[in-house]
Amino acid sequence: GDSVTQMEGPVTLSEEAFLTINCTYTATGYPSLFWYVQYPGEGLQLLLKATKADDKGSNKGFEATYRKETTSFHLEKGSVQVSDSAVYFCALTGYSTLTFGKGTMLLVSP
Amino acid sequence: SQTIHQWPATLVQPVGSPLSLECTVEGTSNPNLYWYRQAAGRGLQLLFYSVGIGQISSEVPQNLSASRPQDRQFILSSKKLLLSDSGFYLCAWRAQGSSNQPQHFGDGTRLSIL
């Protein structure tokens, strides 16, 4: 079945550091890929998406490129802020449901 | 625009009591609806999903149940809560027939069982 693997957290960075959160997937067919963000005590918000190979999703300075050859969708940001501290989930579509990774906590210190 | 509402935001219940959590969606018709649970410090577990009124798919066996009495209303219930039912419950929707589109989440209900 479909699966998503994310790097274990927490990821601890200083403000203005470069961020990479790795995500790889296993799926049949050609799924769409998503990154969601969950701030403390809140629901999940869609951060960005990519619907086909080589698409780049971007939002709020975050980017991720759909790499079919490496089955990856790594999340990057050039300069993180304290306000980016949250849990990040990688996900892919199935016919009716989403398959989520386990989430990666990001902690950014001033 | 579409919006999703969950209530209550927080709930404290004794073991053995019943449960009813409600979720409603506005601004769309015939959505797919989903209930997830998130235990503390852990990932998301899909509990139920529905592609139409009265149609419920259960992903895991448990003492919870779900119902969809109206097109845009999704209810999560239990007759007798267990300690292990504690967690953060999230409702989500997705447009029908759009398998490459994301799900959109509500703000969640934090359930504590005493």
XYZ file of N, CA and C in Angstrom:
672
model
N 0.815 -1.204 0.000
C 0.000 0.000 0.000
C 0.847 1.252 0.000
N 0.170 2.370 -0.083
C 0.860 3.657 -0.086
C 1.488 3.943 1.265
N 2.614 4.645 1.259
C 3.254 5.041 2.509
C 4.059 6.306 2.314
N 4.254 7.030 3.414
C 5.055 8.255 3.422
C 6.019 8.178 4.582
N 7.280 8.467 4.321
C 8.310 8.437 5.352
C 8.929 9.820 5.487
N 8.882 10.342 6.701
C 9.485 11.644 6.995
C 10.640 11.463 7.959
N 11.559 12.407 7.932
C 12.668 12.371 8.870
C 12.137 12.543 10.283
N 12.830 11.882 11.216
C 12.457 11.977 12.622
C 12.797 13.378 13.132
N 11.989 13.869 14.041
C 12.317 15.140 14.669
C 12.646 14.960 16.137
N 12.748 16.052 16.887
C 12.570 17.407 16.382
C 13.785 17.917 15.622
N 13.516 18.815 14.698
C 14.571 19.549 14.018
C 14.704 20.881 14.744
N 15.907 21.159 15.230
C 16.148 22.374 16.010
C 17.083 23.279 15.230
N 16.626 24.500 14.956
C 17.408 25.460 14.177
C 17.393 26.818 14.842
N 18.391 27.598 14.508
C 18.401 29.000 14.901
C 17.707 29.828 13.827
N 17.169 30.953 14.242
C 16.484 31.840 13.289
C 17.424 32.180 12.142
N 16.854 32.235 10.936
C 17.544 32.549 9.677
C 18.343 31.372 9.122
N 18.300 30.213 9.757
C 18.985 29.034 9.220
C 18.187 28.451 8.061
N 18.865 27.611 7.275
C 18.242 26.919 6.156
C 17.564 25.639 6.657
N 16.362 25.385 6.131
C 15.591 24.227 6.570
C 15.416 23.229 5.442
N 15.642 21.960 5.754
C 15.218 20.862 4.892
C 14.547 19.815 5.752
N 13.354 19.407 5.368
C 12.681 18.269 5.985
C 12.439 17.249 4.881
N 13.040 16.078 5.049
C 12.961 15.057 4.006
C 11.642 14.307 4.048
N 11.144 13.985 2.855
C 9.935 13.181 2.707
C 10.102 12.289 1.487
N 9.918 11.001 1.665
C 9.898 10.067 0.546
C 8.614 9.273 0.601
N 8.211 8.745 -0.529
C 6.918 8.075 -0.575
C 6.989 6.800 -1.405
N 6.007 5.953 -1.163
C 5.758 4.766 -1.973
C 4.296 4.797 -2.361
N 4.020 4.717 -3.655
C 2.632 4.792 -4.098
C 2.474 4.138 -5.460
N 1.287 3.653 -5.717
C 0.951 3.189 -7.059
C 0.382 4.373 -7.827
N 0.611 4.398 -9.100
C 0.083 5.479 -9.919
C 0.858 6.771 -9.720
N 0.146 7.876 -9.878
C 0.774 9.196 -9.848
C 0.021 10.082 -8.860
N 0.370 9.975 -7.591
C -0.375 10.731 -6.576
C -0.023 12.209 -6.621
N -0.887 13.011 -6.035
C -0.534 14.386 -5.697
C 0.124 14.372 -4.326
N 0.996 15.351 -4.093
C 1.759 15.417 -2.849
C 1.506 16.739 -2.156
N 1.504 16.698 -0.823
C 1.180 17.880 -0.034
C 2.114 17.996 1.161
N 2.297 19.221 1.604
C 2.835 19.494 2.921
C 1.788 20.268 3.706
N 1.545 19.784 4.935
C 0.662 20.468 5.861
C 1.497 20.955 7.045
N 1.004 22.012 7.698
C 1.650 22.515 8.910
C 0.617 22.564 10.029
N 1.055 22.177 11.220
C 0.179 22.209 12.393
C 0.868 23.015 13.490
N 0.316 24.191 13.792
C 0.811 25.005 14.893
C 0.236 24.465 16.193
N 0.893 24.715 17.309
C 0.455 24.137 18.587
C -1.015 24.392 18.881
N -1.737 23.317 19.189
C -3.137 23.422 19.575
C -4.103 23.669 18.443
N -3.634 23.613 17.204
C -4.497 23.920 16.065
C -4.646 22.724 15.138
N -5.545 22.872 14.170
C -5.694 21.860 13.142
C -4.597 21.968 12.096
N -4.683 21.126 11.060
C -3.684 21.158 9.998
C -4.061 22.192 8.944
N -3.043 22.895 8.462
C -3.252 23.840 7.373
C -2.438 23.377 6.177
N -3.034 23.456 5.007
C -2.290 23.122 3.803
C -1.212 24.171 3.572
N 0.025 23.729 3.434
C 1.137 24.652 3.215
C 1.433 24.790 1.721
N 1.555 23.654 1.026
C 1.797 23.682 -0.412
C 1.462 22.332 -1.011
N 1.371 22.310 -2.346
C 1.024 21.071 -3.011
C 1.699 20.986 -4.369
N 1.779 19.756 -4.896
C 2.275 19.506 -6.247
C 1.501 18.333 -6.803
N 1.007 18.466 -8.020
C 0.110 17.452 -8.559
C 0.747 16.549 -9.597
N 1.942 16.890 -10.088
C 2.587 16.009 -11.052
C 4.101 16.158 -10.952
N 4.797 15.202 -11.565
C 6.258 15.172 -11.492
C 6.865 16.489 -11.972
N 7.882 16.926 -11.237
C 8.657 18.147 -11.505
C 7.919 19.425 -11.132
N 6.685 19.311 -10.665
C 5.987 20.491 -10.136
C 6.708 20.978 -8.889
N 6.754 22.289 -8.722
C 7.265 22.873 -7.483
C 6.121 23.604 -6.803
N 5.819 23.193 -5.575
C 4.855 23.914 -4.758
C 5.599 24.921 -3.893
N 4.969 26.084 -3.675
C 5.626 27.086 -2.847
C 4.577 27.927 -2.131
N 4.945 28.377 -0.928
C 4.042 29.206 -0.133
C 4.813 29.707 1.078
N 4.679 30.968 1.402
C 5.267 31.578 2.606
C 6.765 31.329 2.698
N 7.457 31.243 1.587
C 8.892 31.024 1.586
C 9.296 29.566 1.588
N 8.350 28.667 1.782
C 8.604 27.229 1.729
C 8.466 26.736 0.282
N 9.281 25.732 -0.062
C 9.214 25.123 -1.386
C 9.387 23.619 -1.271
N 8.800 22.898 -2.236
C 9.033 21.459 -2.346
C 8.821 21.064 -3.796
N 9.682 20.192 -4.310
C 9.606 19.763 -5.707
C 9.270 18.284 -5.761
N 8.308 17.946 -6.580
C 7.835 16.573 -6.787
C 8.866 15.859 -7.658
N 9.650 14.960 -7.042
C 10.694 14.227 -7.746
C 10.263 12.779 -7.910
N 9.814 12.448 -9.110
C 9.314 11.092 -9.335
C 10.470 10.094 -9.349
N 11.629 10.507 -9.877
C 12.746 9.576 -10.018
C 13.296 9.128 -8.669
N 13.187 10.003 -7.665
C 13.661 9.646 -6.326
C 12.494 9.468 -5.347
N 11.285 9.506 -5.846
C 10.051 9.437 -5.027
C 10.183 10.283 -3.773
N 10.485 11.561 -3.972
C 10.709 12.459 -2.842
C 9.960 13.760 -3.022
N 9.759 14.443 -1.892
C 9.057 15.740 -1.877
C 9.575 16.493 -0.665
N 10.844 16.847 -0.685
C 11.496 17.466 0.464
C 11.060 18.918 0.622
N 10.818 19.317 1.848
C 10.402 20.685 2.162
C 11.633 21.525 2.486
N 11.712 22.722 1.909
C 12.860 23.609 2.136
C 12.393 25.035 2.392
N 13.201 25.736 3.183
C 13.009 27.169 3.359
C 14.368 27.788 3.584
N 14.621 28.898 2.928
C 15.950 29.486 2.964
C 16.306 30.129 4.292
N 15.313 30.662 5.010
C 15.593 31.388 6.239
C 14.385 31.251 7.159
N 14.519 30.395 8.179
C 13.371 30.134 9.038
C 13.222 31.230 10.099
N 11.999 31.374 10.581
C 11.668 32.319 11.635
C 11.131 31.562 12.848
N 11.157 32.215 13.988
C 10.619 31.592 15.204
C 9.171 31.165 14.982
N 8.431 31.962 14.223
C 7.018 31.679 13.959
C 6.799 30.439 13.082
N 7.860 29.887 12.526
C 7.745 28.648 11.732
C 7.750 27.406 12.617
N 7.966 27.566 13.901
C 7.962 26.425 14.819
C 6.590 25.767 14.791
N 6.578 24.493 14.436
C 5.313 23.774 14.226
C 5.661 22.326 13.897
N 4.622 21.531 13.673
C 4.817 20.166 13.163
C 4.436 20.158 11.689
N 5.269 19.545 10.860
C 5.064 19.508 9.415
C 4.782 18.079 8.977
N 3.711 17.926 8.198
C 3.296 16.607 7.712
C 3.371 16.561 6.195
N 3.989 15.522 5.687
C 3.989 15.222 4.266
C 2.848 14.243 3.997
N 2.166 14.379 2.859
C 1.022 13.503 2.580
C 0.875 13.284 1.084
N 0.251 12.154 0.728
C -0.051 11.896 -0.672
C -1.489 11.424 -0.813
N -2.068 11.648 -1.985
C -3.462 11.279 -2.223
C -3.608 9.824 -2.603
N -4.705 9.241 -2.091
C -5.213 7.995 -2.624
C -6.529 8.316 -3.287
N -7.321 7.308 -3.637
C -8.578 7.595 -4.313
C -9.531 8.384 -3.424
N -9.706 7.942 -2.188
C -10.620 8.635 -1.287
C -9.932 9.247 -0.076
N -8.743 8.809 0.228
C -8.098 9.230 1.471
C -6.705 9.781 1.203
N -6.131 10.393 2.249
C -4.738 10.824 2.221
C -3.910 9.869 3.060
N -2.669 9.652 2.652
C -1.703 8.936 3.477
C -0.720 9.956 4.014
N -0.589 10.020 5.340
C 0.271 11.004 5.995
C 1.543 10.360 6.502
N 2.617 11.141 6.506
C 3.777 10.782 7.283
C 3.503 11.032 8.762
N 4.456 10.666 9.613
C 4.244 10.773 11.055
C 4.455 12.180 11.588
N 4.921 13.077 10.734
C 5.124 14.450 11.163
C 6.532 14.706 11.666
N 7.016 15.907 11.424
C 8.334 16.340 11.893
C 8.172 17.652 12.631
N 8.577 17.663 13.893
C 8.489 18.893 14.678
C 9.693 19.774 14.371
N 9.433 21.047 14.115
C 10.470 22.046 13.888
C 10.452 23.039 15.039
N 11.602 23.233 15.656
C 11.749 24.216 16.729
C 12.789 25.236 16.295
N 12.391 26.509 16.234
C 13.287 27.573 15.813
C 13.503 28.505 16.995
N 14.778 28.704 17.331
C 15.109 29.572 18.462
C 15.656 30.909 17.970
N 15.424 31.984 18.746
C 15.878 33.320 18.326
C 17.400 33.430 18.312
N -16.703 31.124 -0.098
C -15.624 30.185 0.171
C -16.092 29.117 1.152
N -15.354 28.011 1.151
C -15.736 26.902 2.009
C -15.156 27.051 3.410
N -15.941 26.652 4.383
C -15.453 26.664 5.759
C -15.878 25.368 6.443
N -15.117 24.992 7.458
C -15.416 23.790 8.223
C -15.403 24.160 9.695
N -16.397 23.671 10.417
C -16.556 23.997 11.828
C -16.610 22.716 12.653
N -15.885 22.713 13.740
C -15.925 21.603 14.680
C -16.263 22.153 16.053
N -17.046 21.397 16.794
C -17.274 21.752 18.197
C -17.614 20.526 19.021
N -17.302 20.608 20.316
C -16.652 21.741 20.988
C -15.149 21.774 20.724
N -14.487 22.825 21.115
C -13.038 22.929 20.955
C -12.306 22.061 21.974
N -12.828 22.008 23.174
C -12.258 21.144 24.207
C -13.393 20.457 24.948
N -13.070 19.263 25.463
C -14.090 18.482 26.154
C -13.397 17.591 27.176
N -13.928 17.588 28.376
C -13.437 16.700 29.423
C -14.587 15.789 29.822
N -14.356 14.491 29.714
C -15.429 13.533 29.959
C -14.942 12.423 30.888
N -15.806 11.883 31.735
C -15.408 10.734 32.553
C -15.448 9.440 31.745
N -14.633 8.486 32.191
C -14.659 7.156 31.572
C -16.077 6.586 31.640
N -16.507 5.985 30.545
C -17.819 5.354 30.513
C -18.938 6.268 30.052
N -18.654 7.545 29.884
C -19.703 8.468 29.444
C -19.819 8.436 27.921
N -20.942 8.938 27.384
C -21.080 8.974 25.917
C -20.380 10.181 25.320
N -20.248 10.145 23.990
C -19.550 11.222 23.277
C -20.298 11.572 22.003
N -20.327 12.838 21.699
C -20.817 13.286 20.402
C -20.031 14.512 19.979
N -19.273 14.385 18.911
C -18.539 15.513 18.329
C -19.140 15.807 16.962
N -19.297 17.079 16.679
C -19.966 17.455 15.442
C -19.051 18.263 14.532
N -19.250 18.061 13.264
C -18.478 18.758 12.240
C -19.431 19.149 11.118
N -19.357 20.403 10.699
C -20.173 20.834 9.569
C -19.312 21.607 8.578
N -19.679 21.480 7.334
C -18.975 22.161 6.245
C -19.950 23.105 5.562
N -19.469 24.277 5.191
C -20.288 25.247 4.474
C -19.624 25.610 3.157
N -20.435 25.949 2.175
C -19.916 26.472 0.929
C -19.563 25.430 -0.108
N -19.951 24.177 0.119
C -19.711 23.130 -0.865
C -20.799 22.079 -0.721
N -20.995 21.288 -1.751
C -22.004 20.239 -1.710
C -21.356 18.880 -1.914
N -21.933 17.878 -1.259
C -21.519 16.486 -1.407
C -20.008 16.293 -1.215
N -19.456 16.853 -0.140
C -18.009 16.655 0.080
C -17.709 15.266 0.610
N -16.478 14.812 0.446
C -15.968 13.690 1.233
C -15.648 14.247 2.624
N -15.989 13.478 3.652
C -15.755 13.923 5.014
C -14.932 12.891 5.763
N -14.114 13.369 6.702
C -13.143 12.504 7.374
C -13.071 12.847 8.863
N -12.874 11.814 9.678
C -12.516 11.977 11.096
C -11.143 11.349 11.328
N -10.260 12.131 11.977
C -8.938 11.660 12.359
C -8.784 11.802 13.873
N -7.892 10.982 14.431
C -7.469 11.166 15.814
C -5.944 11.343 15.828
N -5.515 12.230 16.690
C -4.087 12.476 16.873
C -3.781 12.334 18.348
N -3.094 11.255 18.721
C -2.675 11.087 20.112
C -1.509 12.024 20.378
N -1.281 12.337 21.637
C -0.256 13.312 22.013
C 1.100 12.920 21.450
N 1.718 13.865 20.726
C 3.052 13.627 20.204
C 3.136 12.605 19.092
N 1.988 12.264 18.480
C 2.003 11.223 17.450
C 1.330 11.735 16.185
N 1.350 10.899 15.174
C 0.801 11.279 13.878
C -0.704 11.148 13.834
N -1.236 11.248 12.627
C -2.675 11.211 12.404
C -3.146 9.794 12.117
N -4.259 9.448 12.716
C -4.877 8.154 12.455
C -6.253 8.388 11.862
N -6.491 7.909 10.646
C -7.802 8.035 10.026
C -8.767 7.075 10.711
N -9.890 7.619 11.195
C -10.881 6.806 11.889
C -12.026 6.405 10.947
N -12.625 7.395 10.309
C -13.779 7.169 9.427
C -13.715 8.143 8.256
N -14.326 7.710 7.142
C -14.570 8.669 6.091
C -15.896 8.349 5.429
N -16.428 9.368 4.761
C -17.755 9.245 4.162
C -17.769 9.943 2.806
N -18.302 9.248 1.809
C -18.414 9.838 0.463
C -19.833 10.283 0.169
N -20.758 10.074 1.104
C -22.135 10.516 0.896
C -22.982 10.268 2.132
N -24.183 10.815 2.131
C -25.104 10.659 3.261
C -25.308 9.175 3.564
N -25.129 8.823 4.838
C -25.345 7.445 5.260
C -24.265 6.472 4.876
N -23.221 6.921 4.173
C -22.134 6.038 3.744
C -20.911 6.293 4.608
N -20.554 5.301 5.430
C -19.442 5.439 6.352
C -18.470 4.288 6.146
N -17.187 4.621 6.006
C -16.143 3.610 5.959
C -15.304 3.729 7.218
N -15.099 2.599 7.874
C -14.332 2.572 9.114
C -12.945 2.028 8.835
N -11.943 2.742 9.314
C -10.569 2.347 9.049
C -9.968 1.491 10.159
N -10.460 1.628 11.360
C -9.903 0.862 12.470
C -11.030 0.405 13.389
N -10.926 -0.811 13.928
C -11.954 -1.258 14.878
C -11.791 -0.536 16.214
N -12.877 -0.112 16.815
C -12.789 0.645 18.048
C -14.191 0.845 18.586
N -14.281 1.528 19.709
C -15.607 1.759 20.289
C -16.205 3.077 19.829
N -15.680 3.641 18.768
C -16.242 4.860 18.208
C -17.086 4.521 16.986
N -18.009 5.400 16.661
C -18.801 5.262 15.446
C -18.981 6.632 14.824
N -19.358 6.655 13.556
C -19.581 7.914 12.859
C -20.899 7.844 12.110
N -21.500 9.011 11.919
C -22.736 9.086 11.153
C -22.730 10.348 10.316
N -23.459 10.292 9.232
C -23.587 11.451 8.345
C -25.073 11.630 8.045
N -25.773 12.309 8.946
C -27.222 12.450 8.770
C -27.621 13.452 7.691
N -26.736 14.382 7.397
C -26.988 15.368 6.349
C -25.749 15.498 5.475
N -25.906 16.100 4.332
C -24.828 16.152 3.346
C -23.539 16.746 3.904
N -23.671 17.786 4.729
C -22.479 18.497 5.188
C -22.295 18.396 6.694
N -22.811 17.336 7.283
C -22.693 17.142 8.721
C -22.115 15.752 8.991
N -21.111 15.728 9.851
C -20.427 14.473 10.151
C -20.275 14.403 11.664
N -20.735 13.320 12.275
C -20.771 13.215 13.725
C -19.953 12.004 14.164
N -19.148 12.205 15.185
C -18.368 11.130 15.791
C -18.955 10.831 17.158
N -19.215 9.551 17.432
C -19.922 9.196 18.660
C -19.269 8.020 19.361
N -19.589 7.913 20.638
C -19.251 6.729 21.405
C -20.329 6.535 22.464
N -20.636 5.290 22.770
C -21.610 5.023 23.830
C -20.946 5.030 25.191
N -19.682 4.558 25.248
C -18.949 4.506 26.511
C -17.479 4.782 26.252
N -17.019 5.932 26.701
C -15.633 6.318 26.439
C -14.645 5.525 27.280
N -13.479 5.270 26.677
C -12.361 4.639 27.356
C -11.254 5.663 27.569
N -10.353 5.370 28.517
C -9.210 6.271 28.721
C -8.415 6.452 27.426
N -8.317 5.382 26.662
C -7.528 5.421 25.428
C -8.169 6.271 24.330
N -9.374 6.758 24.552
C -10.022 7.633 23.570
C -9.552 9.079 23.669
N -8.749 9.382 24.677
C -8.211 10.736 24.793
C -7.389 11.077 23.550
N -7.459 12.341 23.151
C -6.672 12.761 21.993
C -7.249 14.003 21.350
N -6.682 14.335 20.240
C -7.093 15.507 19.474
C -7.813 14.994 18.229
N -9.080 15.354 18.082
C -9.907 14.823 16.996
C -10.082 15.900 15.924
N -9.795 15.521 14.717
C -9.832 16.455 13.600
C -10.814 15.976 12.544
N -11.618 16.889 12.083
C -12.523 16.652 10.963
C -11.932 17.313 9.725
N -12.163 16.724 8.576
C -11.647 17.292 7.331
C -12.641 17.047 6.208
N -12.536 17.845 5.151
C -13.378 17.637 3.972
C -12.520 17.749 2.716
N -13.030 17.119 1.663
C -12.416 17.263 0.344
C -13.522 17.229 -0.679
N -13.334 17.985 -1.764
C -14.351 18.009 -2.810
C -14.510 16.615 -3.407
N -15.749 16.237 -3.652
C -16.058 14.929 -4.235
C -15.464 14.807 -5.619
N -14.897 13.659 -5.931
C -14.417 13.383 -7.276
C -13.129 14.075 -7.661
N -12.420 14.624 -6.679
C -11.174 15.344 -6.980
C -10.038 14.681 -6.225
N -9.614 13.514 -6.679
C -8.651 12.732 -5.910
C -7.281 13.381 -5.842
N -6.993 14.385 -6.694
C -5.685 15.022 -6.611
C -5.715 16.304 -5.805
N -6.799 16.566 -5.118
C -6.929 17.770 -4.324
C -6.730 17.487 -2.838
N -6.323 18.490 -2.070
C -6.043 18.258 -0.650
C -7.312 18.167 0.179
N -7.143 17.690 1.403
C -8.191 17.788 2.398
C -7.994 19.084 3.173
N -9.113 19.579 3.701
C -9.097 20.824 4.474
C -9.617 20.514 5.866
N -8.875 20.970 6.876
C -9.127 20.537 8.235
C -9.816 21.603 9.076
N -10.609 21.126 10.041
C -11.136 21.997 11.065
C -10.093 22.260 12.143
N -10.522 23.025 13.167
C -9.590 23.414 14.228
C -9.401 22.336 15.287
N -10.197 21.285 15.241
C -9.994 20.161 16.146
C -10.734 20.272 17.455
N -10.933 19.110 18.088
C -11.500 19.018 19.432
C -10.514 18.251 20.303
N -10.120 18.891 21.403
C -9.224 18.196 22.322
C -10.072 17.486 23.377
N -10.010 16.172 23.390
C -10.819 15.349 24.285
C -9.935 14.741 25.371
N -10.296 14.999 26.611
C -9.596 14.419 27.752
C -10.559 13.527 28.515
N -10.120 12.316 28.784
C -10.947 11.347 29.521
C -10.359 11.187 30.914
N -11.203 11.349 31.918
C -10.737 11.257 33.302
C -11.192 9.955 33.943
